Coordinates of C-alpha atoms and ligand atoms in Angstrom, one line a residue:
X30 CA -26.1 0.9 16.7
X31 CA -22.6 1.4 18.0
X32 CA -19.3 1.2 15.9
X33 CA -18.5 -2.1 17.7
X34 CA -21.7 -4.0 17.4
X35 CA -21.5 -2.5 13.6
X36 CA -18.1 -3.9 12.8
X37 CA -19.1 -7.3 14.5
X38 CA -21.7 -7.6 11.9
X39 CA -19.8 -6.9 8.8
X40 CA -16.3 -8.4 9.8
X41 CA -15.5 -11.8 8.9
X42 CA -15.2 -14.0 12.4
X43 CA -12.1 -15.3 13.5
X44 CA -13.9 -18.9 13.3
X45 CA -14.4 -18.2 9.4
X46 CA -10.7 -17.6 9.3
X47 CA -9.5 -20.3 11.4
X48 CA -11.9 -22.7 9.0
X49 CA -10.1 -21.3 5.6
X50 CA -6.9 -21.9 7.4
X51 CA -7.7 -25.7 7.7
X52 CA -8.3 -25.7 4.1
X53 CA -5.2 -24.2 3.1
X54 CA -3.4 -27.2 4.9
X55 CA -5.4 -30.1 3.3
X56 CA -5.2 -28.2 -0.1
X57 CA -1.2 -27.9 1.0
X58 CA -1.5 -31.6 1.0
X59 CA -3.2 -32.7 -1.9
X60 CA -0.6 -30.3 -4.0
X61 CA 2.6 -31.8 -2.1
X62 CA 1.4 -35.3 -2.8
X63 CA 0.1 -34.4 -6.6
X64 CA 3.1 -32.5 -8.0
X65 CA 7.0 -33.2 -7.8
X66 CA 7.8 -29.5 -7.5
X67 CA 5.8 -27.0 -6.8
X68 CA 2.6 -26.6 -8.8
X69 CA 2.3 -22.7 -10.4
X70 CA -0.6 -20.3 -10.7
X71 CA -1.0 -17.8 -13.1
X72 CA -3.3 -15.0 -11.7
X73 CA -4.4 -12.0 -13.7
X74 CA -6.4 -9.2 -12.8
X75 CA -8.7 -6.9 -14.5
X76 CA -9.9 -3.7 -13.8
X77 CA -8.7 -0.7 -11.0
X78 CA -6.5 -0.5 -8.1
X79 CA -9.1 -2.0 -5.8
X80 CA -9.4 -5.4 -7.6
X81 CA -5.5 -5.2 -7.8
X82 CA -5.1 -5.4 -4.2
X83 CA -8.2 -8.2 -4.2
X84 CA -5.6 -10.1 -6.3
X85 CA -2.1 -9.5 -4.3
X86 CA -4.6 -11.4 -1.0
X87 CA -6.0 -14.3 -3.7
X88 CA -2.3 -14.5 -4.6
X89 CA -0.9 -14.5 -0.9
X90 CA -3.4 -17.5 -0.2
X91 CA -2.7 -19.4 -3.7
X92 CA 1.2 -19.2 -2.0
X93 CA 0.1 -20.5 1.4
X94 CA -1.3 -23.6 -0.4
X95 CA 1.6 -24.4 -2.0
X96 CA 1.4 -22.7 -5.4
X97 CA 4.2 -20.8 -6.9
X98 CA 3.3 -17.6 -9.2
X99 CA 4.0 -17.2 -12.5
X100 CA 4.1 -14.7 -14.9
X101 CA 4.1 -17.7 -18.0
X102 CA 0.4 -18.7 -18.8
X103 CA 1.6 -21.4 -20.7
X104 CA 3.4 -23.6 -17.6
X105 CA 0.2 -23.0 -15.2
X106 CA -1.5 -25.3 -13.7
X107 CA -4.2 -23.0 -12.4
X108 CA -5.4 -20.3 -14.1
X109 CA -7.1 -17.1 -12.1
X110 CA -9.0 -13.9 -13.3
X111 CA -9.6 -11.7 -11.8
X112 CA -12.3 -9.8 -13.8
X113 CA -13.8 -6.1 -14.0
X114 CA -17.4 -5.2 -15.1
X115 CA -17.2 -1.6 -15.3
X116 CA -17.5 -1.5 -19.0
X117 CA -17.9 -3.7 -21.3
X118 CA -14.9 -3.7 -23.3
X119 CA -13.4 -5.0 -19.9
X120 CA -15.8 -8.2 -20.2
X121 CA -15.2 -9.1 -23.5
X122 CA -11.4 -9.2 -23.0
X123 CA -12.4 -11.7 -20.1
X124 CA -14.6 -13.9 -22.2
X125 CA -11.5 -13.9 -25.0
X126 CA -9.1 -14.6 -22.5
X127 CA -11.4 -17.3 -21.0
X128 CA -12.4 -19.5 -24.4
X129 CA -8.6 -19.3 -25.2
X130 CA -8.0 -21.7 -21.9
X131 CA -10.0 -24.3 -23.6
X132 CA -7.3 -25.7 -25.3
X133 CA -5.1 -25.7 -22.5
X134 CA -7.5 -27.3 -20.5
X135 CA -8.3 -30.0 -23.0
X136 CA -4.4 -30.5 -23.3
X137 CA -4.0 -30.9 -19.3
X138 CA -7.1 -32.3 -17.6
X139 CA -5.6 -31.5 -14.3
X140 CA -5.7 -28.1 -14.4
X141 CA -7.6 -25.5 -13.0
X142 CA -9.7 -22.7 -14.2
X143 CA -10.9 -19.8 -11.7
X144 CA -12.7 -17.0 -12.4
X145 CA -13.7 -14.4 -9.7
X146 CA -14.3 -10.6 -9.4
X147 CA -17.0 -8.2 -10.3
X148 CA -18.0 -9.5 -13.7
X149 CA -18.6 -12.8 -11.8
X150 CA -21.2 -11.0 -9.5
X151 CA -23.8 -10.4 -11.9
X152 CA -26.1 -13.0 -12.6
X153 CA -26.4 -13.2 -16.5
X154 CA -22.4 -13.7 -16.6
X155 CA -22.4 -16.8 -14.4
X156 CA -24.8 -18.1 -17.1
X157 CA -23.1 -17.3 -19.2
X158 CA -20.0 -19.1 -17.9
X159 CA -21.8 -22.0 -16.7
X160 CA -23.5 -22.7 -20.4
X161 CA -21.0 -21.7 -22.6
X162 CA -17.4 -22.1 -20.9
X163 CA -18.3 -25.5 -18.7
X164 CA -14.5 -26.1 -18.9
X165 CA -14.3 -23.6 -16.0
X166 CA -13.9 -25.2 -12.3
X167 CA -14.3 -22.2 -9.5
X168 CA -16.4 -19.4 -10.3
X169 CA -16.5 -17.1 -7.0
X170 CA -18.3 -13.7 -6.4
X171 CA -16.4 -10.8 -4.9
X172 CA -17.7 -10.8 -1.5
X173 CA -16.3 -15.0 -0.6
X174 CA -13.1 -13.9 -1.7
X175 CA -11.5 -15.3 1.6
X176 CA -13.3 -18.6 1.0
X177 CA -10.5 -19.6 -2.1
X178 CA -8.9 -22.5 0.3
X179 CA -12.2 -23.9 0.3
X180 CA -13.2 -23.7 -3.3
X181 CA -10.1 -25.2 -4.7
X182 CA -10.1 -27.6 -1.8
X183 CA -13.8 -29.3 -2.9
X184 CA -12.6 -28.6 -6.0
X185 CA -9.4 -30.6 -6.3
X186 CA -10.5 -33.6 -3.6
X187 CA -14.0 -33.7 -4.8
X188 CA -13.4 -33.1 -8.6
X189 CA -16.7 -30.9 -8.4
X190 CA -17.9 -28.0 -9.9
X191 CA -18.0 -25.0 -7.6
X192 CA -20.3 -22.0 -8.4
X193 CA -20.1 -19.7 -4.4
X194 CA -21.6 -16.4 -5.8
X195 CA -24.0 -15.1 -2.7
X196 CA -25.6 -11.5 -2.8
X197 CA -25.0 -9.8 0.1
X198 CA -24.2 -6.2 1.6
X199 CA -20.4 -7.7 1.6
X200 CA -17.9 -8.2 4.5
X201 CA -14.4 -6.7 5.5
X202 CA -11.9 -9.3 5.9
X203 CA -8.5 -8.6 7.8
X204 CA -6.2 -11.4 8.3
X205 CA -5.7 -12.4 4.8
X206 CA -2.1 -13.3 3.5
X207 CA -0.9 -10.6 1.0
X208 CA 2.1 -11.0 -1.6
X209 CA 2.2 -8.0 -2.5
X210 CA 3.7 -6.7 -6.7
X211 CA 5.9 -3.9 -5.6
X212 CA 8.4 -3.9 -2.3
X213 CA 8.1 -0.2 -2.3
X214 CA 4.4 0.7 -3.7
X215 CA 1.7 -0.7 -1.4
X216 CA -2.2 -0.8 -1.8
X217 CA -3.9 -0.1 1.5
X218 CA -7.8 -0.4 1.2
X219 CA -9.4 1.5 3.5
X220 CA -13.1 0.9 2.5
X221 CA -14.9 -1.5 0.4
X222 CA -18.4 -1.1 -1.6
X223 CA -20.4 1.8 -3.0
X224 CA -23.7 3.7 -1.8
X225 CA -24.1 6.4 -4.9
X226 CA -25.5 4.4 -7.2
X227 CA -24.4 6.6 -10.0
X228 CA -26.8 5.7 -12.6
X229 CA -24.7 4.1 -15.3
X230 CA -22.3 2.0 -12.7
X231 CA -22.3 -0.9 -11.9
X232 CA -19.9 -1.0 -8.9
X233 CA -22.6 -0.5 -5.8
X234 CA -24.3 -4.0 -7.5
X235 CA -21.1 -6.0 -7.8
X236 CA -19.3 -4.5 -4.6
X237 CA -22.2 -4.1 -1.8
X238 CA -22.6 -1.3 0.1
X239 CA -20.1 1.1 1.6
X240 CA -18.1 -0.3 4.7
X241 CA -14.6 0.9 6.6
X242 CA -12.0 -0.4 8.1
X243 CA -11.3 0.5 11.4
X244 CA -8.6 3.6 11.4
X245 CA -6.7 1.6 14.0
X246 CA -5.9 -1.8 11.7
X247 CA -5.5 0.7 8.8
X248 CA -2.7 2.7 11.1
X249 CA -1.1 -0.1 12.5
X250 CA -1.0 -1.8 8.3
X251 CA 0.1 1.5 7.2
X252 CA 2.8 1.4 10.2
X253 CA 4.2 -1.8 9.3
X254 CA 4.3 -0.9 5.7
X255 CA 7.2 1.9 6.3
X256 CA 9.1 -0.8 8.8
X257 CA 9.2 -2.5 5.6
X258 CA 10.1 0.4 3.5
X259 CA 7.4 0.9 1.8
X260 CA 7.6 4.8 0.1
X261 CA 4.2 4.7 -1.3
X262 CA 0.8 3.9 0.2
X263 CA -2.2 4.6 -1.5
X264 CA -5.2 4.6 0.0
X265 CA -8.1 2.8 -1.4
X266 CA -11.8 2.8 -1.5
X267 CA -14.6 4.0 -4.3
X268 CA -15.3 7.0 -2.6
X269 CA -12.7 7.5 0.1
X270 CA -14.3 11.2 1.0
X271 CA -17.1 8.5 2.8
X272 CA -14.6 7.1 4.8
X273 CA -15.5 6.4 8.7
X274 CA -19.6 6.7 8.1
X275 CA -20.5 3.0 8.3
X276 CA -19.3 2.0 10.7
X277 CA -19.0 5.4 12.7
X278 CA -15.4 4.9 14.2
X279 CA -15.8 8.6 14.9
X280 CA -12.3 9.4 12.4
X281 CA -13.5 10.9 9.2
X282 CA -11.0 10.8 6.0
X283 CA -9.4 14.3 6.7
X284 CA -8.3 12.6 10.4
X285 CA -7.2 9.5 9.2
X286 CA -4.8 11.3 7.0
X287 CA -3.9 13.3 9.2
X288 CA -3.4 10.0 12.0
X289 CA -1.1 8.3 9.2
X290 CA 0.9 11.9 8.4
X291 CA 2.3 11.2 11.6
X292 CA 4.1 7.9 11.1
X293 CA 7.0 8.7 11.6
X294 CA 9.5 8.2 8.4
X295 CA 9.9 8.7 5.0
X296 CA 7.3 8.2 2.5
X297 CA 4.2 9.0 0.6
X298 CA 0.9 8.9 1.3
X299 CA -1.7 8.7 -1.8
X300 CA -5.6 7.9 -1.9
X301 CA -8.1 7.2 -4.8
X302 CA -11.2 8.3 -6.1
X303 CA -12.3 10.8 -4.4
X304 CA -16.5 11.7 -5.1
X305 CA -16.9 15.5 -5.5
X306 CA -20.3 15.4 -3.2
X307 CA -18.3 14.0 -0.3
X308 CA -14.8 16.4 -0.7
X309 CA -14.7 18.8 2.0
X310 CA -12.6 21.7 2.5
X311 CA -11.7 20.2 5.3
X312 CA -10.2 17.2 3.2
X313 CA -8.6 19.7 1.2
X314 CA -6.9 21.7 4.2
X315 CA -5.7 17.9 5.8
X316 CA -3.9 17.8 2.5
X317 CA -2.5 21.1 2.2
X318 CA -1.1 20.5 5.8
X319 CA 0.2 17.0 5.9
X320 CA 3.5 17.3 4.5
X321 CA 3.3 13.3 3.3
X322 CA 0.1 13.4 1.3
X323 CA 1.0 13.7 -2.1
X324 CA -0.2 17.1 -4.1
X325 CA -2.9 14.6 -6.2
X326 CA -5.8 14.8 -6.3
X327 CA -8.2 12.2 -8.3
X328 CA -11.4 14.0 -8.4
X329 CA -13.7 12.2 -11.4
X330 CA -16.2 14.7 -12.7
X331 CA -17.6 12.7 -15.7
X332 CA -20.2 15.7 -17.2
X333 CA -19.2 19.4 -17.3
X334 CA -23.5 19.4 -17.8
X335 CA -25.7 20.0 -15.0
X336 CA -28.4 18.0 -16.6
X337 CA -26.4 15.3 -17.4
X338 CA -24.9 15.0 -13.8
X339 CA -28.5 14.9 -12.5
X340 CA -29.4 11.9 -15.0
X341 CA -26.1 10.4 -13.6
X342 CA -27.2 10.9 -10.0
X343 CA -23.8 12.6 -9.4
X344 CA -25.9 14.9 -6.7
X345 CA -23.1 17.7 -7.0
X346 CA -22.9 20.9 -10.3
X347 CA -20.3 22.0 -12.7
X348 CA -20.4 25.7 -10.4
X349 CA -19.8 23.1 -7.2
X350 CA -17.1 20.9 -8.7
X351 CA -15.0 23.8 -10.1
X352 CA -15.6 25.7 -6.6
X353 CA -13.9 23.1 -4.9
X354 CA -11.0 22.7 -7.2
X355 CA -10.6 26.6 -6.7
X356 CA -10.1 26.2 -3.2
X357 CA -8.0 23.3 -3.6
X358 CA -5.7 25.1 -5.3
X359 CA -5.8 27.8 -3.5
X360 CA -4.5 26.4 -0.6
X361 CA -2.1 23.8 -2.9
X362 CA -0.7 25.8 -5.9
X363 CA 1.2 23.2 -6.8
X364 CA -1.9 20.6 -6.7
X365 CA -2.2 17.8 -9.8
X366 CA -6.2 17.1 -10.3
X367 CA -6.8 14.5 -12.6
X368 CA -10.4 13.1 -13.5
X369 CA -12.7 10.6 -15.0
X370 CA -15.1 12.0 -17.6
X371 CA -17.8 9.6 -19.6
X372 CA -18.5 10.7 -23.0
X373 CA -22.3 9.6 -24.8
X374 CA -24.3 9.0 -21.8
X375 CA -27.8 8.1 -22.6
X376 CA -29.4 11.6 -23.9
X377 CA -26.5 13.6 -23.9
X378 CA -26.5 16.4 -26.8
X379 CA -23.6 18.1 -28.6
X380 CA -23.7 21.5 -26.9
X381 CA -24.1 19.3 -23.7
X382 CA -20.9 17.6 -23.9
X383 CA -19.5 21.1 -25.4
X384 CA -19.9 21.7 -21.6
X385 CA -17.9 19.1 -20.5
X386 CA -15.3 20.7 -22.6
X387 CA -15.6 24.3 -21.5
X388 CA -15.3 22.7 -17.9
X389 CA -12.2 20.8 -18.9
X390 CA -10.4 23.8 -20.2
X391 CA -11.5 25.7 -16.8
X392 CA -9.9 22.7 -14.7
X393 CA -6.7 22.1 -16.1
X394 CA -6.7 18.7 -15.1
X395 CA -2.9 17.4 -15.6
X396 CA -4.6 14.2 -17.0
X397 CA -8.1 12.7 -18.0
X398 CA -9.4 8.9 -18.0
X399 CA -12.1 9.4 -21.1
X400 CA -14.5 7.2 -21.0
X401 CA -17.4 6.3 -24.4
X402 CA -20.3 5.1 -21.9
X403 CA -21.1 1.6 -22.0
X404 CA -24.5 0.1 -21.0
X405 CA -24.2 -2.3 -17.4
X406 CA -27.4 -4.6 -18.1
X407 CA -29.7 -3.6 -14.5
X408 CA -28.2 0.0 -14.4
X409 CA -31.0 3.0 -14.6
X410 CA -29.3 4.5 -17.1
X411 CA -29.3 1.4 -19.5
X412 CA -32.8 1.6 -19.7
X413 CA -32.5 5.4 -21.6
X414 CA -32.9 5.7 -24.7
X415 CA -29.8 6.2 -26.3
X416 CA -30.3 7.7 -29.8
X417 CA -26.5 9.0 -30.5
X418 CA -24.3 6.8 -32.9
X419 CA -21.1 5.3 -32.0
X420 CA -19.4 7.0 -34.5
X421 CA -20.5 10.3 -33.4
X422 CA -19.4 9.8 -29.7
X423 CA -16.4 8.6 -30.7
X424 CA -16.0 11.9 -33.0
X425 CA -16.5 14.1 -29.5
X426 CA -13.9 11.4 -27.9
X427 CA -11.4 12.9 -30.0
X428 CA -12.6 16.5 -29.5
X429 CA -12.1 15.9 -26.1
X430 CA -8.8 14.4 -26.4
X431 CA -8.2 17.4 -28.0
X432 CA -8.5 19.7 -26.0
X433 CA -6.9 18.3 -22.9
X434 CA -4.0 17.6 -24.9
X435 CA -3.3 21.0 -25.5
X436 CA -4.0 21.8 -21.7
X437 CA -1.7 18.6 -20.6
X438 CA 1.0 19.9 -22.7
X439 CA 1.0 23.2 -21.3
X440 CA 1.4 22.2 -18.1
X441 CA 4.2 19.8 -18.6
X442 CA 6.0 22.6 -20.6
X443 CA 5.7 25.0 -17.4
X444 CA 7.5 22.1 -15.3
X445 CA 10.8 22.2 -17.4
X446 CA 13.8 23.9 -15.7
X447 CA 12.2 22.7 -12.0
X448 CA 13.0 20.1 -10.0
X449 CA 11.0 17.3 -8.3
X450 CA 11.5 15.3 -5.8
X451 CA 10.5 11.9 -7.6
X452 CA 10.2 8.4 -6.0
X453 CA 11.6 6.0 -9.0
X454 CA 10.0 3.2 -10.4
X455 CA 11.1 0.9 -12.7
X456 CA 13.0 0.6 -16.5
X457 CA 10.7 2.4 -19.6
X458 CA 10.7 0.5 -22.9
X459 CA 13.4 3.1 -24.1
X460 CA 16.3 1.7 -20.8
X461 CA 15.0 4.7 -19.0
X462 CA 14.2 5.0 -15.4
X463 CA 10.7 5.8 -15.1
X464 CA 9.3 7.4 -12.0
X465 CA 6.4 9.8 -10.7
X466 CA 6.7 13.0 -9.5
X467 CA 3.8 13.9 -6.6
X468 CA 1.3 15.0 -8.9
X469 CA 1.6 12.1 -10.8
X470 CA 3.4 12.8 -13.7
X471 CA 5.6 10.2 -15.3
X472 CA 9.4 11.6 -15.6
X473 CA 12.1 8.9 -17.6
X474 CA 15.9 9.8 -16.8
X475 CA 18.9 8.1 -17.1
X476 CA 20.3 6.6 -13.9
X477 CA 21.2 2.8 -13.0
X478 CA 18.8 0.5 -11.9
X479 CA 19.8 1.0 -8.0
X480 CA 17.8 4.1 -8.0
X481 CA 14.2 2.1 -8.5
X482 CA 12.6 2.7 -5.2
X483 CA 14.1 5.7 -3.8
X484 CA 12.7 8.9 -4.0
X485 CA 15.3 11.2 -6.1
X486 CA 15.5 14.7 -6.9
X487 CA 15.4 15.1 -10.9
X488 CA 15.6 18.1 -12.7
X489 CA 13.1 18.4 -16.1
X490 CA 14.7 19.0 -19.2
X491 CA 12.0 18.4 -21.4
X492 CA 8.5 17.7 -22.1
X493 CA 6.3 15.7 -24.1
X494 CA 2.8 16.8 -23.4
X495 CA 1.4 13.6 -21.1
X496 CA 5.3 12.6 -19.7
X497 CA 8.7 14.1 -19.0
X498 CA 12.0 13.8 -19.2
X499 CA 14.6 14.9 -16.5
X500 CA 18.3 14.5 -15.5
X501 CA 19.2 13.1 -12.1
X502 CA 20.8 15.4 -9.6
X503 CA 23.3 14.3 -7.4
Ligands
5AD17 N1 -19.5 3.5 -19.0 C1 -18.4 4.2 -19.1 N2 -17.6 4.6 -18.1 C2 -17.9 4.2 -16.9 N3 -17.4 4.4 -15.7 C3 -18.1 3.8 -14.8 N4 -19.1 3.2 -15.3 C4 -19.1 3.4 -16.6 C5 -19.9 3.1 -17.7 N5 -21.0 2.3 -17.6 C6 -16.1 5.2 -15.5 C7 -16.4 6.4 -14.6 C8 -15.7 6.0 -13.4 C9 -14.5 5.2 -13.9 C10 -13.9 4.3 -12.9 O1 -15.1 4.4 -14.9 O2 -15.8 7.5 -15.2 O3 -15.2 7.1 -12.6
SF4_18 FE1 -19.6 3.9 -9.5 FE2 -20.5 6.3 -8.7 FE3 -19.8 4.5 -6.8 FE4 -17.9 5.6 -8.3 S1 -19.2 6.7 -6.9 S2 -18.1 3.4 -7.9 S3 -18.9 5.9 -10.3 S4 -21.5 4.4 -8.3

């Protein structure tokens, strides 16, 4: 099938659009005639940088209706979440969160509960919700996410329930109004879904399969971005190295970066998470030669063991993974990897994760997102027997910890005396400014406030093992 019969079938039509618009109006409606001023949402999401920038599009719709955001749960007068499955520590915070509205809701009748997002997409959590939290209004699935002017629409003229939770391969939708959290720091999602079905995750079930968008609305987005002044775009997707297979636009990731390199003006270009399988040298040359793609690199390699990858239907090895990171930095010396490890998966033994150690120490990652697996109910891998304690894996969490503490901190340590061109961010807890360098490493300086989205040069004067500090040159 060609690239443009392809993209008819996944893209949401116009029609669907122009339909959602007409809601937005008669939902404008209702909330001018129900409330003197304004009415305000409160909209919180869960989970990683994908469901962040699902939640800057439910927030630029909530805004065309006639809602004002707020940051103040306790003035809203609708409540979103927007929840994460991946483990299930990010559930039960949901399900907290959730029960702790009741009392809101039983203080103000009128207002409205909605919860959406990946959790929301599995079938024993809308139970759940529908049994034991029936003070909930809108629960929608992560594919109708364009369909919110409808939902609250049936919900507030109708006073009905509304449960929109279809299974499907999932849909790009363009077109949708985004506020977005940061005037200089943008999200740009370049694909949507999962095909690896890596046995213990539960994204390909909640997220459909792998679709991308086309390079040219991604270019011309990624264009209008820098007329804005935008100095950061990261691109997103689950596995960005896929980008351009379905549909075949015939631009894989290594041109698109290379397509956006040369918009002209000044600013970053960042993407997230990269899937070793799918990381080709050729990705890894486009980086070294486009002088606007940060140094990063966020390559997860969860197991340093080779049986353990194969149970987790990772499809690359340890010898592959640390090949590529050699070439990576032999054509960027100055490249920041960081990674994703999970520690405890179903059969893993000591001298197995001792592997994952030895392959941490070999990396030198500049940082690590450590993971204790956690069972996702219709995952393969929650079906394996699981025989080690808790307290065990926790005790090789903190062996791990360990040891890329001591790496992290030699790393920072070789950064102090150098200067780095750093794009500021925002005030730390301590009146600092905090910003990142390109690899991704957190620098606090004093400057005034004026700096916070500019890139600066800032010479480091210290280190303390995960962050630095620096002084601002002139
Ligand atoms: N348990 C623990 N960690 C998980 N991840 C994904 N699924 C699970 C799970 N079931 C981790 C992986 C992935 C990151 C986003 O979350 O390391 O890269
Ligand atoms: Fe999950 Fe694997 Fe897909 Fe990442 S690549 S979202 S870990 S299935």
């Amino acid at each position: 099938m060609s690239a443009v019969s392809d993209k008819k079938r996944i893209t949401v039509p116009d029609e669907e659009i122009q339909r959602q618009r007409e809601y937005t109006q008669l939902v404008r409606s209702i909330v001018d005639r129900r409330f003197e001023s304004a009415p305000k949402a409160f909209v919180h999401t869960y989970g990683c940088q994908g469901n962040v920038s699902d939640g800057e599009r439910l927030k630029g719709m909530l805004e065309e209706m006639g809602y004002e955001l707020t940051e103040e749960l306790s003035e809203a007068d609708l409540v979103l979440y927007n929840t994460c499955a991946i483990r299930e520590h990010a559930e039960d915070r949901v399900f907290g969160n959730v029960g702790a509205l009741k009392s809101m809701k039983t203080a103000n009748k009128e207002m409205k509960i909605l919860l959406c997002g990946c959790m929301m997409q599995q079938e024993h959590v809308a139970d759940k919700i529908r049994k034991s939290y029936p003070f909930v209004d809108i629960v929608f699935g992560t594919h109708v996410i364009h369909r919110l002017p409808e939902f609250l629409y049936t919900s507030l003229s109708k006073g009905k329930k509304v449960y929109e939770l279809p299974e499907c391969d999932g849909y790009i939708t363009e077109e949708l109004p985004v506020h977005r959290d940061s005037s200089y720091k943008a999200w740009l999602p370049v694909m949507y879904g999962c095909n690896n079905f890596c046995s213990y995750c539960i994204v390909p079930y909640v997220r459909g399969r792998e679709r991308s968008r086309d390079p040219e609305v991604v270019i011309e987005e990624a264009k209008q971005l820098v007329a804005q002044g935008y100095k950061e775009i990261t691109l997103l997707g689950q596995n960005v190295n896929s980008y351009g297979k379905y549909p075949d636009y015939g631009c894989n990731f290594a041109q698109l970066l290379r397509r956006l390199n040369d918009i002209e003006g000044d600013f970053i270009i960042r993407f997230m998470t990269s899937h070793p399988k799918d990381c080709t040298y050729e990705l890894l040359d486009a980086m070294a030669e486009c002088e606007k793609v940060a140094k990063h690199l966020h390559l997860p390699f969860q197991s340093g063991s080779n049986r353990v990858l194969d149970a987790m239907n990772r499809r690359y090895t340890r010898e592959k993974y640390l090949g590529l990171l050699n070439y990576a930095y032999s054509v960027m010396p100055d490249l920041s990897v960081t990674s994703d490890v999970i520690v405890g998966f179903p059969g893993e033994t000591y001298d197995e994760f001792r592997e994952t150690v030895t392959l941490v120490e070999e990396a030198k990652f500049t940082s690590m997102y450590t993971f204790i697996y956690s069972p996702r109910e219709g995952t393969v891998a929650a079906k394996l027997p699981d025989p080690i304690s808790k307290e065990e894996k926790g005790k090789w969490f903190r062996e791990l910890l360990d040891a890329q503490e001591k790496i992290a901190a030699k790393r920072t340590a070789s950064m102090v005396g150098k200067t780095y061109r750093v794009l500021c961010e925002s005030v730390s807890k301590g009146g600092l400014i905090e910003g990142r360098t390109q690899g991704n490493i957190i620098i606090e300086f004093p400057a005034d406030t004026s700096v916070i989205g500019s890139f600066r040069e800032v010479k480091v004067t210290e280190s303390l093992t995960w962050i630095l500090r620096g002084e601002l040159q002139q």
